[in-house]
Short mmCIF file of C-alpha atoms in Angstrom, two decimals:
data_model
loop_
_atom_site.label_atom_id
_atom_site.label_comp_id
_atom_site.label_asym_id
_atom_site.label_seq_id
_atom_site.Cartn_x
_atom_site.Cartn_y
_atom_site.Cartn_z
CA MET N 26 137.65 142.66 102.03
CA THR N 27 135.44 139.62 102.52
CA GLU N 28 137.65 138.60 105.42
CA ALA N 29 137.10 142.03 106.96
CA ARG N 30 133.34 141.64 106.45
CA SER N 31 133.26 138.25 108.10
CA ASP N 32 135.35 139.48 111.06
CA LEU N 33 132.99 142.42 111.47
CA LEU N 34 129.98 140.13 111.25
CA THR N 35 131.44 137.76 113.86
CA LEU N 36 132.12 140.73 116.10
CA VAL N 37 128.63 142.20 115.68
CA LEU N 38 126.98 138.85 116.38
CA GLY N 39 129.21 138.40 119.44
CA ILE N 40 128.33 141.84 120.75
CA CYS N 41 124.61 141.30 120.16
CA ALA N 42 124.74 137.94 121.96
CA PHE N 43 126.59 139.61 124.84
CA LEU N 44 124.06 142.44 125.03
CA ILE N 45 121.07 140.08 124.87
CA ILE N 46 122.51 138.04 127.76
CA ALA N 47 123.26 141.25 129.68
CA THR N 48 119.73 142.57 129.05
CA VAL N 49 118.14 139.31 130.23
CA ILE N 50 120.27 139.29 133.39
CA GLY N 51 119.47 142.97 134.02
CA GLN N 52 115.72 142.37 133.64
CA VAL N 53 115.77 139.29 135.87
CA LEU N 54 117.72 141.16 138.56
CA GLN N 55 115.25 144.03 138.33
CA ARG N 56 112.20 141.73 138.69
CA ARG N 57 113.75 139.92 141.66
CA LEU N 58 115.52 142.68 143.58
CA SER N 59 114.23 146.04 142.37
CA PRO N 60 110.59 145.71 141.27
CA ASP N 61 109.91 149.31 142.37
CA ARG N 62 113.13 150.58 140.73
CA SER N 63 114.62 151.42 144.13
CA ASN N 64 117.93 149.51 143.84
CA ALA N 65 120.36 152.09 142.46
CA SER N 66 123.01 149.55 141.38
CA ILE N 67 120.58 147.54 139.27
CA GLU N 68 119.03 150.66 137.76
CA ASN N 69 122.54 151.90 136.93
CA LEU N 70 123.40 148.55 135.32
CA ASN N 71 120.26 148.58 133.18
CA ALA N 72 120.86 152.20 132.18
CA ARG N 73 124.36 151.22 131.03
CA ILE N 74 123.04 148.26 129.07
CA ASN N 75 120.44 150.46 127.36
CA ALA N 76 123.14 153.02 126.54
CA TRP N 77 125.22 150.20 124.97
CA TRP N 78 122.33 149.16 122.74
CA VAL N 79 122.05 152.75 121.52
CA MET N 80 125.83 152.96 121.09
CA VAL N 81 125.99 149.69 119.15
CA ALA N 82 123.07 150.73 116.93
CA LEU N 83 124.58 154.15 116.17
CA ILE N 84 128.09 152.81 115.53
CA GLY N 85 126.62 149.97 113.45
CA ILE N 86 124.69 152.40 111.24
CA ALA N 87 127.76 154.63 110.91
CA PHE N 88 129.95 151.64 109.98
CA LEU N 89 127.49 150.65 107.28
CA ALA N 90 127.58 154.22 105.92
CA GLY N 91 131.38 153.92 105.66
CA ARG N 92 134.06 156.46 106.48
CA ALA N 93 131.77 159.46 105.92
CA GLY N 94 129.19 157.98 108.29
CA VAL N 95 131.74 157.41 111.06
CA ILE N 96 133.14 160.94 110.69
CA VAL N 97 129.67 162.53 110.78
CA LEU N 98 128.72 160.45 113.83
CA PHE N 99 131.77 161.58 115.81
CA ALA N 100 131.38 165.18 114.62
CA PHE N 101 127.91 165.16 116.18
CA CYS N 102 129.36 163.61 119.36
CA SER N 103 131.89 166.46 119.45
CA PHE N 104 129.10 169.00 118.98
CA ALA N 105 126.99 167.58 121.82
CA ALA N 106 130.06 167.22 124.09
CA LEU N 107 131.26 170.77 123.37
CA ARG N 108 127.77 172.06 124.14
CA GLU N 109 127.85 170.27 127.50
CA PHE N 110 131.37 171.48 128.29
CA VAL N 111 130.83 175.14 127.36
CA THR N 112 127.58 175.17 129.37
CA LEU N 113 129.68 174.58 132.50
CA THR N 114 132.32 177.20 131.71
CA ARG N 115 132.09 180.76 133.02
CA THR N 116 132.35 182.63 129.77
CA ARG N 117 131.29 186.24 129.38
CA ARG N 118 129.61 188.18 126.59
CA ALA N 119 133.02 189.13 125.21
CA ASP N 120 133.65 185.45 124.40
CA HIS N 121 130.69 185.31 122.03
CA TRP N 122 132.69 185.36 118.80
CA ALA N 123 135.33 182.99 120.13
CA LEU N 124 132.62 180.51 121.12
CA ALA N 125 130.79 180.90 117.81
CA ALA N 126 134.10 180.18 116.06
CA ALA N 127 134.67 177.09 118.25
CA PHE N 128 131.32 175.58 117.25
CA PHE N 129 130.93 176.72 113.66
CA VAL N 130 134.52 177.02 112.39
CA VAL N 131 136.99 174.98 114.48
CA LEU N 132 134.79 171.89 114.87
CA PRO N 133 133.81 171.51 111.18
CA VAL N 134 137.36 172.32 110.00
CA GLN N 135 138.89 169.69 112.31
CA TYR N 136 136.55 166.98 110.99
CA TYR N 137 137.08 168.15 107.40
CA LEU N 138 140.83 167.75 107.91
CA VAL N 139 140.29 164.26 109.34
CA ALA N 140 137.99 163.37 106.42
CA THR N 141 140.60 164.51 103.89
CA ASP N 142 143.35 162.70 105.80
CA TRP N 143 145.47 165.86 106.25
CA TYR N 144 147.33 164.51 109.28
CA GLY N 145 149.97 167.27 109.32
CA LEU N 146 147.28 169.88 109.92
CA TYR N 147 144.64 168.12 112.01
CA ALA N 148 147.28 167.03 114.54
CA ILE N 149 148.16 170.68 115.26
CA PHE N 150 145.09 172.64 114.14
CA ILE N 151 143.55 172.97 117.63
CA PRO N 152 146.76 172.83 119.76
CA VAL N 153 148.43 175.55 117.64
CA TYR N 154 146.06 177.51 115.42
CA ALA N 155 142.95 177.53 117.63
CA PHE N 156 145.20 178.04 120.68
CA LEU N 157 146.55 181.28 119.19
CA LEU N 158 143.53 182.55 117.28
CA MET N 159 140.77 182.01 119.88
CA PRO N 160 142.29 184.38 122.48
CA ILE N 161 142.69 186.96 119.71
CA ALA N 162 138.96 186.69 118.92
CA ALA N 163 138.23 187.19 122.63
CA VAL N 164 140.70 190.00 123.29
CA LEU N 165 139.34 192.20 120.51
CA ARG N 166 136.26 192.81 122.67
CA GLY N 167 138.46 194.42 125.32
CA ASP N 168 137.01 192.63 128.38
CA THR N 169 139.89 191.68 130.70
CA GLU N 170 137.78 190.26 133.53
CA ARG N 171 139.12 186.71 134.30
CA PHE N 172 140.65 186.72 130.82
CA LEU N 173 143.13 183.89 131.38
CA ASP N 174 140.43 181.69 132.97
CA ARG N 175 138.04 182.21 130.09
CA VAL N 176 140.61 181.62 127.36
CA ALA N 177 141.91 178.49 129.11
CA GLU N 178 138.43 177.08 129.54
CA VAL N 179 137.53 177.48 125.87
CA GLN N 180 140.84 175.90 124.81
CA TRP N 181 140.27 172.98 127.17
CA ALA N 182 136.75 172.52 125.84
CA LEU N 183 138.10 172.32 122.27
CA MET N 184 140.94 169.94 123.15
CA ILE N 185 138.68 167.54 125.06
CA CYS N 186 135.53 167.66 122.96
CA VAL N 187 136.84 168.20 119.42
CA PHE N 188 140.55 167.34 119.23
CA CYS N 189 140.47 164.16 121.33
CA ILE N 190 137.15 162.82 120.03
CA SER N 191 138.21 163.42 116.41
CA HIS N 192 141.06 160.93 116.92
CA VAL N 193 138.54 158.08 117.02
CA PRO N 194 137.46 158.47 113.36
CA ALA N 195 141.07 159.40 112.51
CA LEU N 196 141.90 155.71 113.10
CA LEU N 197 140.22 155.08 109.72
CA THR N 198 142.98 157.01 107.92
CA LEU N 199 145.86 154.82 109.10
CA GLN N 200 147.46 152.68 106.38
CA ILE N 201 148.52 149.39 107.92
CA PRO N 202 149.99 146.78 105.53
CA GLY N 203 147.86 143.65 105.44
CA TYR N 204 145.04 145.41 107.33
CA GLU N 205 143.51 147.34 104.38
CA GLY N 206 139.78 147.93 104.60
CA ARG N 207 139.57 146.77 108.22
CA ASN N 208 140.42 149.97 110.10
CA VAL N 209 136.87 150.24 111.37
CA LEU N 210 137.73 147.28 113.62
CA LEU N 211 140.34 149.45 115.38
CA ILE N 212 137.51 151.74 116.50
CA ALA N 213 135.56 148.70 117.64
CA PHE N 214 138.63 147.48 119.59
CA LEU N 215 139.08 150.86 121.30
CA VAL N 216 135.42 151.29 122.22
CA ILE N 217 134.96 147.70 123.43
CA VAL N 218 138.09 147.76 125.62
CA VAL N 219 137.13 151.14 127.15
CA GLN N 220 133.52 150.10 127.82
CA MET N 221 134.53 146.72 129.23
CA SER N 222 137.09 148.39 131.46
CA ASP N 223 134.49 150.84 132.80
CA VAL N 224 131.92 148.18 133.57
CA LEU N 225 134.41 145.61 134.92
CA GLN N 226 135.89 148.19 137.29
CA TYR N 227 132.36 148.81 138.47
CA VAL N 228 131.61 145.10 138.91
CA TRP N 229 134.94 144.30 140.65
CA GLY N 230 134.44 147.31 142.88
CA LYS N 231 130.92 146.20 143.82
CA LEU N 232 132.09 142.65 144.57
CA PHE N 233 135.44 143.21 146.30
CA GLY N 234 135.81 146.97 146.75
CA ARG N 235 137.27 147.89 150.16
CA THR N 236 139.89 150.61 149.70
CA ARG N 237 138.89 153.86 148.07
CA ILE N 238 141.36 154.98 145.44
CA ALA N 239 140.37 158.66 145.14
CA PRO N 240 137.85 159.44 147.89
CA ARG N 241 137.73 163.17 147.17
CA LEU N 242 137.17 162.74 143.43
CA SER N 243 135.04 159.69 142.97
CA PRO N 244 133.89 157.94 146.16
CA SER N 245 132.73 154.81 144.32
CA LYS N 246 136.12 153.98 142.75
CA THR N 247 138.21 151.46 144.68
CA VAL N 248 141.71 149.98 144.38
CA GLU N 249 140.20 146.47 144.04
CA GLY N 250 137.85 147.63 141.29
CA PHE N 251 140.68 149.42 139.49
CA LEU N 252 143.08 146.45 139.56
CA GLY N 253 140.44 143.85 138.72
CA GLY N 254 138.87 145.97 135.99
CA VAL N 255 142.16 146.90 134.34
CA ALA N 256 143.45 143.32 134.46
CA SER N 257 140.29 141.75 133.06
CA ALA N 258 139.83 144.43 130.37
CA THR N 259 143.47 143.91 129.35
CA LEU N 260 142.76 140.18 128.96
CA ILE N 261 139.64 140.95 126.90
CA GLY N 262 141.78 143.22 124.70
CA ALA N 263 144.35 140.46 124.23
CA ALA N 264 141.56 138.01 123.37
CA LEU N 265 140.39 140.42 120.65
CA TRP N 266 143.77 140.35 118.84
CA TRP N 267 142.14 138.64 115.83
CA ILE N 268 140.26 141.82 114.89
CA THR N 269 143.44 143.94 115.09
CA PRO N 270 146.80 144.06 113.27
CA PHE N 271 148.50 143.23 116.61
CA THR N 272 149.78 140.02 118.18
CA PRO N 273 147.90 138.88 121.32
CA LEU N 274 150.68 140.33 123.51
CA GLN N 275 150.65 143.67 121.67
CA ALA N 276 146.84 143.78 121.81
CA GLY N 277 147.00 143.19 125.58
CA LEU N 278 149.61 145.92 126.11
CA LEU N 279 147.61 148.41 124.02
CA ALA N 280 144.45 147.47 125.95
CA LEU N 281 146.40 148.15 129.18
CA VAL N 282 147.38 151.62 127.95
CA ILE N 283 143.78 152.30 126.88
CA THR N 284 142.33 151.23 130.23
CA LEU N 285 144.88 153.23 132.24
CA MET N 286 144.29 156.38 130.19
CA GLY N 287 140.54 155.81 130.45
CA PHE N 288 140.69 155.42 134.22
CA PHE N 289 142.73 158.56 134.81
CA GLY N 290 140.67 160.44 132.24
CA GLY N 291 137.59 159.57 134.26
CA LEU N 292 139.26 160.99 137.37
CA VAL N 293 140.19 164.24 135.59
CA MET N 294 136.66 164.70 134.28
CA SER N 295 135.27 163.98 137.77
CA ALA N 296 137.53 166.67 139.20
CA ILE N 297 136.13 169.19 136.71
CA LYS N 298 132.57 168.22 137.63
CA ARG N 299 133.35 168.59 141.36
CA ASP N 300 134.92 171.98 140.68
CA ARG N 301 131.70 173.11 138.95
CA GLY N 302 129.43 171.52 141.57
CA VAL N 303 127.56 169.20 139.21
CA LYS N 304 127.00 165.46 139.33
CA ASP N 305 126.70 164.90 135.59
CA TRP N 306 127.84 166.75 132.48
CA GLY N 307 124.36 166.89 131.05
CA HIS N 308 121.10 165.03 130.57
CA ILE N 309 121.30 163.62 127.07
CA VAL N 310 119.48 160.56 128.35
CA GLU N 311 117.00 161.67 131.01
CA GLY N 312 118.40 160.79 134.44
CA HIS N 313 121.51 159.03 133.11
CA GLY N 314 124.05 161.82 132.67
CA GLY N 315 125.45 163.54 129.64
CA LEU N 316 127.43 162.45 126.62
CA ILE N 317 130.77 163.36 128.24
CA ASP N 318 129.90 161.08 131.19
CA ARG N 319 129.64 158.20 128.69
CA LEU N 320 132.69 159.22 126.64
CA ASP N 321 135.24 160.47 129.20
CA SER N 322 137.42 157.32 129.08
CA VAL N 323 137.34 157.19 125.25
CA ILE N 324 138.29 160.87 125.11
CA PHE N 325 141.50 160.35 127.07
CA SER N 326 142.59 157.12 125.44
CA ALA N 327 141.78 157.85 121.76
CA PRO N 328 144.70 160.20 120.87
CA ILE N 329 147.28 158.05 122.67
CA PHE N 330 146.00 154.83 121.07
CA PHE N 331 145.96 156.58 117.67
CA HIS N 332 149.57 157.76 117.95
CA ILE N 333 150.96 154.45 119.24
CA VAL N 334 149.31 152.57 116.37
CA ARG N 335 150.42 155.22 113.88
CA TYR N 336 154.07 155.06 114.96
CA GLY N 337 154.15 151.30 115.38
CA TRP N 338 152.11 149.97 112.48
CA SER N 339 151.08 152.63 109.96
CA LEU N 340 152.95 153.54 106.77
CA THR N 341 151.88 157.20 106.87
CA MET G 25 112.07 197.80 108.33
CA THR G 26 109.22 200.26 108.05
CA THR G 27 107.89 202.75 110.53
CA GLY G 28 105.24 205.45 110.84
CA THR G 29 102.14 204.99 108.74
CA ASP G 30 102.85 201.32 108.19
CA VAL G 31 102.33 200.45 111.85
CA ALA G 32 98.90 199.02 112.54
CA THR G 33 97.22 199.08 115.94
CA PRO G 34 96.69 195.78 117.75
CA ASP G 35 92.93 196.06 117.24
CA GLN G 36 93.31 196.33 113.50
CA ILE G 37 95.69 193.40 113.61
CA SER G 38 93.42 191.08 115.52
CA ALA G 39 90.42 191.97 113.33
CA ASP G 40 92.64 191.44 110.31
CA ALA G 41 93.89 188.11 111.63
CA ARG G 42 90.37 186.91 112.36
CA SER G 43 89.16 187.74 108.87
CA ARG G 44 91.94 186.03 106.94
CA GLY G 45 93.01 183.27 109.36
CA ARG G 46 96.53 182.06 110.01
CA HIS G 47 99.13 182.28 107.29
CA PRO G 48 99.45 178.88 105.52
CA ILE G 49 103.19 178.51 106.20
CA ALA G 50 102.94 179.65 109.85
CA GLY G 51 102.53 176.05 111.07
CA PRO G 52 105.60 174.63 109.30
CA VAL G 53 107.64 177.70 110.31
CA SER G 54 106.75 177.21 113.96
CA THR G 55 107.77 173.53 113.75
CA LEU G 56 111.11 174.55 112.24
CA ILE G 57 111.69 177.10 115.00
CA LEU G 58 110.95 174.48 117.67
CA LEU G 59 113.37 172.00 116.08
CA PHE G 60 116.03 174.70 115.81
CA ALA G 61 115.55 175.67 119.47
CA ARG G 62 115.97 172.04 120.51
CA ALA G 63 119.07 171.55 118.32
CA VAL G 64 120.83 174.61 119.75
CA THR G 65 119.81 174.41 123.41
CA ALA G 66 118.87 170.74 124.04
CA VAL G 67 116.29 172.41 126.28
CA ARG G 68 114.99 170.43 129.23
CA ALA G 69 111.97 171.17 131.40
CA ILE G 70 112.10 170.78 135.16
CA TRP G 71 108.46 170.57 136.23
CA SER G 72 107.10 171.42 139.64
CA PRO G 73 106.13 168.38 141.76
CA ASP G 74 102.64 168.55 140.19
CA GLY G 75 104.07 167.58 136.81
CA PRO G 76 103.53 169.24 133.42
CA PRO G 77 100.71 171.81 133.30
CA SER G 78 97.34 170.71 131.97
CA ARG G 79 95.04 173.60 132.99
CA GLN G 80 94.90 177.17 131.75
CA HIS G 81 97.68 179.27 133.30
CA VAL G 82 99.45 182.58 133.18
CA TYR G 83 103.19 181.77 132.98
CA PHE G 84 105.47 184.57 134.14
CA ALA G 85 109.18 184.32 133.38
CA ASN G 86 112.50 186.12 133.51
CA HIS G 87 113.32 187.91 130.26
CA SER G 88 116.81 188.23 128.84
CA SER G 89 116.48 187.19 125.21
CA HIS G 90 114.02 187.18 122.31
CA GLY G 91 114.11 183.40 122.46
CA ASP G 92 112.66 183.25 125.97
CA PHE G 93 109.08 182.42 125.12
CA ILE G 94 110.19 180.07 122.33
CA LEU G 95 111.91 177.92 124.95
CA ILE G 96 108.84 177.86 127.22
CA TRP G 97 106.74 177.05 124.17
CA THR G 98 109.13 174.26 123.14
CA VAL G 99 108.94 172.39 126.43
CA LEU G 100 105.17 172.70 126.98
CA PRO G 101 103.11 169.60 126.17
CA PRO G 102 101.73 170.03 122.59
CA ARG G 103 98.13 170.47 123.68
CA GLU G 104 99.05 173.20 126.20
CA ARG G 105 101.41 174.76 123.65
CA ARG G 106 98.63 175.23 121.10
CA ARG G 107 96.61 177.47 123.40
CA THR G 108 99.55 179.34 124.94
CA ARG G 109 100.14 182.86 123.60
CA PRO G 110 103.05 185.15 124.50
CA VAL G 111 102.36 188.74 125.48
CA ALA G 112 104.75 191.01 123.59
CA GLY G 113 105.36 194.65 122.76
CA ALA G 114 103.43 195.79 119.68
CA GLU G 115 105.94 198.47 118.71
CA TYR G 116 108.67 195.84 118.35
CA TRP G 117 106.74 193.06 116.62
CA LEU G 118 104.84 195.31 114.19
CA LYS G 119 108.02 197.00 112.98
CA SER G 120 108.47 195.06 109.74
CA ARG G 121 106.65 192.50 107.61
CA LEU G 122 108.93 189.73 108.86
CA THR G 123 108.55 190.46 112.59
CA ARG G 124 104.81 190.92 112.06
CA PHE G 125 104.56 187.52 110.37
CA VAL G 126 106.61 185.84 113.11
CA GLY G 127 104.91 187.62 116.03
CA ARG G 128 101.35 187.48 114.82
CA ASP G 129 101.06 184.40 112.60
CA VAL G 130 103.71 182.03 113.93
CA PHE G 131 103.60 182.77 117.65
CA ASN G 132 100.06 184.13 117.74
CA ALA G 133 101.30 186.77 120.18
CA VAL G 134 99.01 189.08 122.13
CA LEU G 135 100.54 192.38 121.06
CA ILE G 136 100.19 195.19 123.58
CA GLU G 137 101.24 198.82 123.43
CA ARG G 138 103.77 199.46 126.16
CA GLN G 139 103.88 203.29 126.05
CA PRO G 140 101.06 204.60 128.29
CA GLU G 141 101.12 208.04 126.60
CA THR G 142 100.37 206.82 123.11
CA ARG G 143 98.31 203.69 123.59
CA SER G 144 94.72 203.40 122.54
CA ASP G 145 93.62 200.45 124.66
CA ASP G 146 94.31 198.89 128.04
CA PRO G 147 96.86 196.02 127.87
CA VAL G 148 95.52 194.32 131.02
CA ALA G 149 91.98 194.28 129.61
CA ARG G 150 93.31 192.75 126.39
CA MET G 151 95.14 190.03 128.32
CA ALA G 152 92.03 189.29 130.40
CA GLY G 153 89.98 189.08 127.19
CA THR G 154 92.48 186.56 125.78
CA LEU G 155 92.21 184.47 128.95
CA ASP G 156 88.40 184.53 128.55
CA GLU G 157 88.86 182.96 125.11
CA GLY G 158 90.56 180.01 126.83
CA ALA G 159 94.19 180.86 126.04
CA SER G 160 97.14 180.53 128.42
CA LEU G 161 99.52 183.48 128.48
CA ILE G 162 103.29 183.91 128.78
CA LEU G 163 104.17 187.18 130.49
CA PHE G 164 107.50 188.86 131.19
CA PRO G 165 106.75 191.09 134.20
CA GLU G 166 110.15 192.79 134.07
CA GLY G 167 108.71 194.61 131.04
CA THR G 168 111.93 194.56 129.04
CA ARG G 169 114.93 192.34 128.45
CA ASN G 170 117.26 192.27 131.44
CA GLN G 171 120.75 193.44 130.38
CA THR G 172 122.10 193.99 133.90
CA ASP G 173 124.10 191.75 136.20
CA ASP G 174 121.07 191.49 138.52
CA PRO G 175 119.32 188.16 138.04
CA LEU G 176 115.88 189.81 137.90
CA LEU G 177 114.63 193.40 137.43
CA PRO G 178 111.75 194.83 139.53
CA PHE G 179 108.33 193.74 138.26
CA LYS G 180 105.88 196.05 136.47
CA SER G 181 102.40 196.05 137.93
CA GLY G 182 100.57 194.42 135.00
CA LEU G 183 100.86 190.96 136.54
CA TYR G 184 99.07 192.19 139.68
CA HIS G 185 96.26 193.91 137.77
CA LEU G 186 95.72 190.85 135.58
CA ALA G 187 95.66 188.58 138.65
CA LYS G 188 93.06 190.89 140.29
CA LEU G 189 90.92 190.92 137.14
CA ARG G 190 90.99 187.11 136.66
CA PRO G 191 91.65 185.68 140.14
CA ASP G 192 90.70 182.11 139.13
CA VAL G 193 93.61 181.67 136.72
CA GLU G 194 96.74 180.44 138.48
CA LEU G 195 100.07 182.19 137.93
CA VAL G 196 103.06 179.90 137.33
CA PRO G 197 106.63 181.22 137.77
CA VAL G 198 109.00 179.94 135.05
CA TRP G 199 112.77 180.40 135.25
CA ILE G 200 114.69 180.26 131.97
CA SER G 201 118.33 179.42 132.54
CA ASN G 202 121.31 180.10 130.23
CA LEU G 203 119.45 181.50 127.20
CA ASN G 204 120.99 184.94 127.79
CA ARG G 205 124.36 183.28 127.13
CA VAL G 206 123.10 181.57 123.97
CA MET G 207 122.07 184.83 122.36
CA PRO G 208 122.94 188.04 124.21
CA LYS G 209 121.29 191.28 123.06
CA GLY G 210 122.90 192.57 119.88
CA GLU G 211 124.36 189.20 118.78
CA PHE G 212 122.89 187.28 115.88
CA VAL G 213 124.83 183.99 115.94
CA PRO G 214 123.48 181.70 118.70
CA ILE G 215 126.00 179.71 120.77
CA PRO G 216 124.81 176.14 121.42
CA LEU G 217 124.47 175.77 125.19
CA ILE G 218 122.21 173.58 127.29
CA CYS G 219 119.21 175.50 128.65
CA THR G 220 116.70 174.53 131.31
CA VAL G 221 113.19 175.81 131.91
CA THR G 222 112.09 175.40 135.53
CA PHE G 223 108.39 175.57 136.45
CA GLY G 224 107.45 176.59 140.01
CA GLN G 225 104.39 176.07 142.19
CA PRO G 226 101.34 178.07 140.98
CA LEU G 227 100.28 181.11 142.99
CA ARG G 228 97.27 183.46 143.17
CA VAL G 229 96.70 186.94 144.49
CA CYS G 230 95.09 186.99 147.96
CA ALA G 231 91.84 188.89 148.46
CA ASP G 232 93.24 191.96 150.22
CA GLU G 233 96.91 191.66 149.35
CA PRO G 234 98.55 195.04 148.62
CA LYS G 235 100.02 195.44 145.15
CA GLN G 236 103.67 195.66 146.19
CA ASP G 237 103.39 192.68 148.55
CA PHE G 238 102.01 190.54 145.76
CA LEU G 239 104.66 191.66 143.27
CA ASP G 240 107.42 190.99 145.82
CA ARG G 241 105.99 187.53 146.52
CA ALA G 242 105.74 186.69 142.81
CA ARG G 243 109.26 187.96 142.18
CA ALA G 244 110.66 185.93 145.09
CA ALA G 245 108.84 182.82 143.80
CA LEU G 246 110.46 183.25 140.40
CA LEU G 247 113.89 184.04 141.83
CA SER G 248 113.80 180.92 144.02
CA LEU G 249 113.84 178.82 140.82
CA SER G 250 117.10 180.35 139.62
CA PRO G 251 120.16 178.09 139.92
CA HIS G 252 122.16 180.87 141.64
CA THR G 253 120.04 180.52 144.76
CA ASP G 254 119.93 176.73 144.54
CA THR G 255 122.91 175.04 146.20
CA ALA G 256 122.18 171.72 144.47
CA ALA G 257 122.93 173.25 141.09
#
């Protein structure tokens, strides 16, 4: 336990040092190059750094509150994400009860199942039970207009915003021999690797980006940024092996899987935004996009990371 | 719910309200309602280029839900919110003790009688009198909640008559987006969805502008704020 505490403390101090350096650099760059806030890249960088401070503070408070705190934090993330997602869907009045059930029944039940460690049910609750019961709630109203579209959109919203996000706190329920009491560091590993991958892809792309990787989806993403970001985030993941139950090689391979899933998840979420004609999912921080914009890479990598660790390392 | 003899006229109500003041829990209840509205809708204001309103105004908005004026109220700066009063139908808000408490004490609504056959005083004169006391007003010129697929119903003429009576007070179009999906008529469980409240450029009635021209102009100004006509959204 004390070893876990000291690892966590080292990690928190490291992150704070990193963020302080990043904040100083961001402020200096702004004074020098963007005194009137006109340089979009520097403003974007500072917005990201501010979002990290908020993220670190929230996750830190949740970690201190223990397992219940982490689960409540991610339940609220799911709520805010689901609200953003459903806002962009084209539901009709006949979906009212299905949507009410999504917010006030499915979401709390999923997190209750995670909290009580009922893996056999929370792994299938949304893919099976919600999948079958939500269309029934909608069909009882008798409105057939775009029925398949509407049902599919609500199911997608639940999978992305509730099912996938709930697999982050679910990491706390894994029982890994020799790693007791330290599971919270798995969440830290996942979030750090995803965030580092996002920002390093951005930095590599800004420095060396020539070839666009998906011009129709995300004009700012480049092959150079992708390769550089994934490679360097994989190395960071390997260097963080000491907070995980993995060897350095295993930590690097898992970081590679996380970054790849995060990258393609970002593309998928961009495609949905393009389809709906919006630039951002929401405005949770004024001018800096919605919660899903900040979480899209975590959303796609969390369930895969969870299952690999569960099969490879966990007793349950 | 009670009906018939229990229904007081707006004049009795306002005299009554003056004599006994605001209900002691009206303030806390209104704070709770504002917090609830923010939690469900994460409502965001999009101001006109002039920024948030600071002067006295008549806000006129699209009407599809009972929560409409709550959202406008929520996004207004606190000082402007305190003097802003919604204009609402007396026959609805005086129906029961609860609606009367909410309409009269919490929202401080200007309750008007909508049925011309039965009413005892002139709604436009009452609204003008409220403006003279320094209040801002929220008005729904469609007259009733819009349940159709049209984005906006034709306007009733009250807005024009009020503008003629008090030509110095600017009229501000306000488009409320998505709230009809949060709580459609007849539903009682709200669905959390992100709502926006868009404020347009103020307008006034011109000296010799015919009634229908003015109403068409005001309606077009409001409609231009709706996301369906805005390609950027």
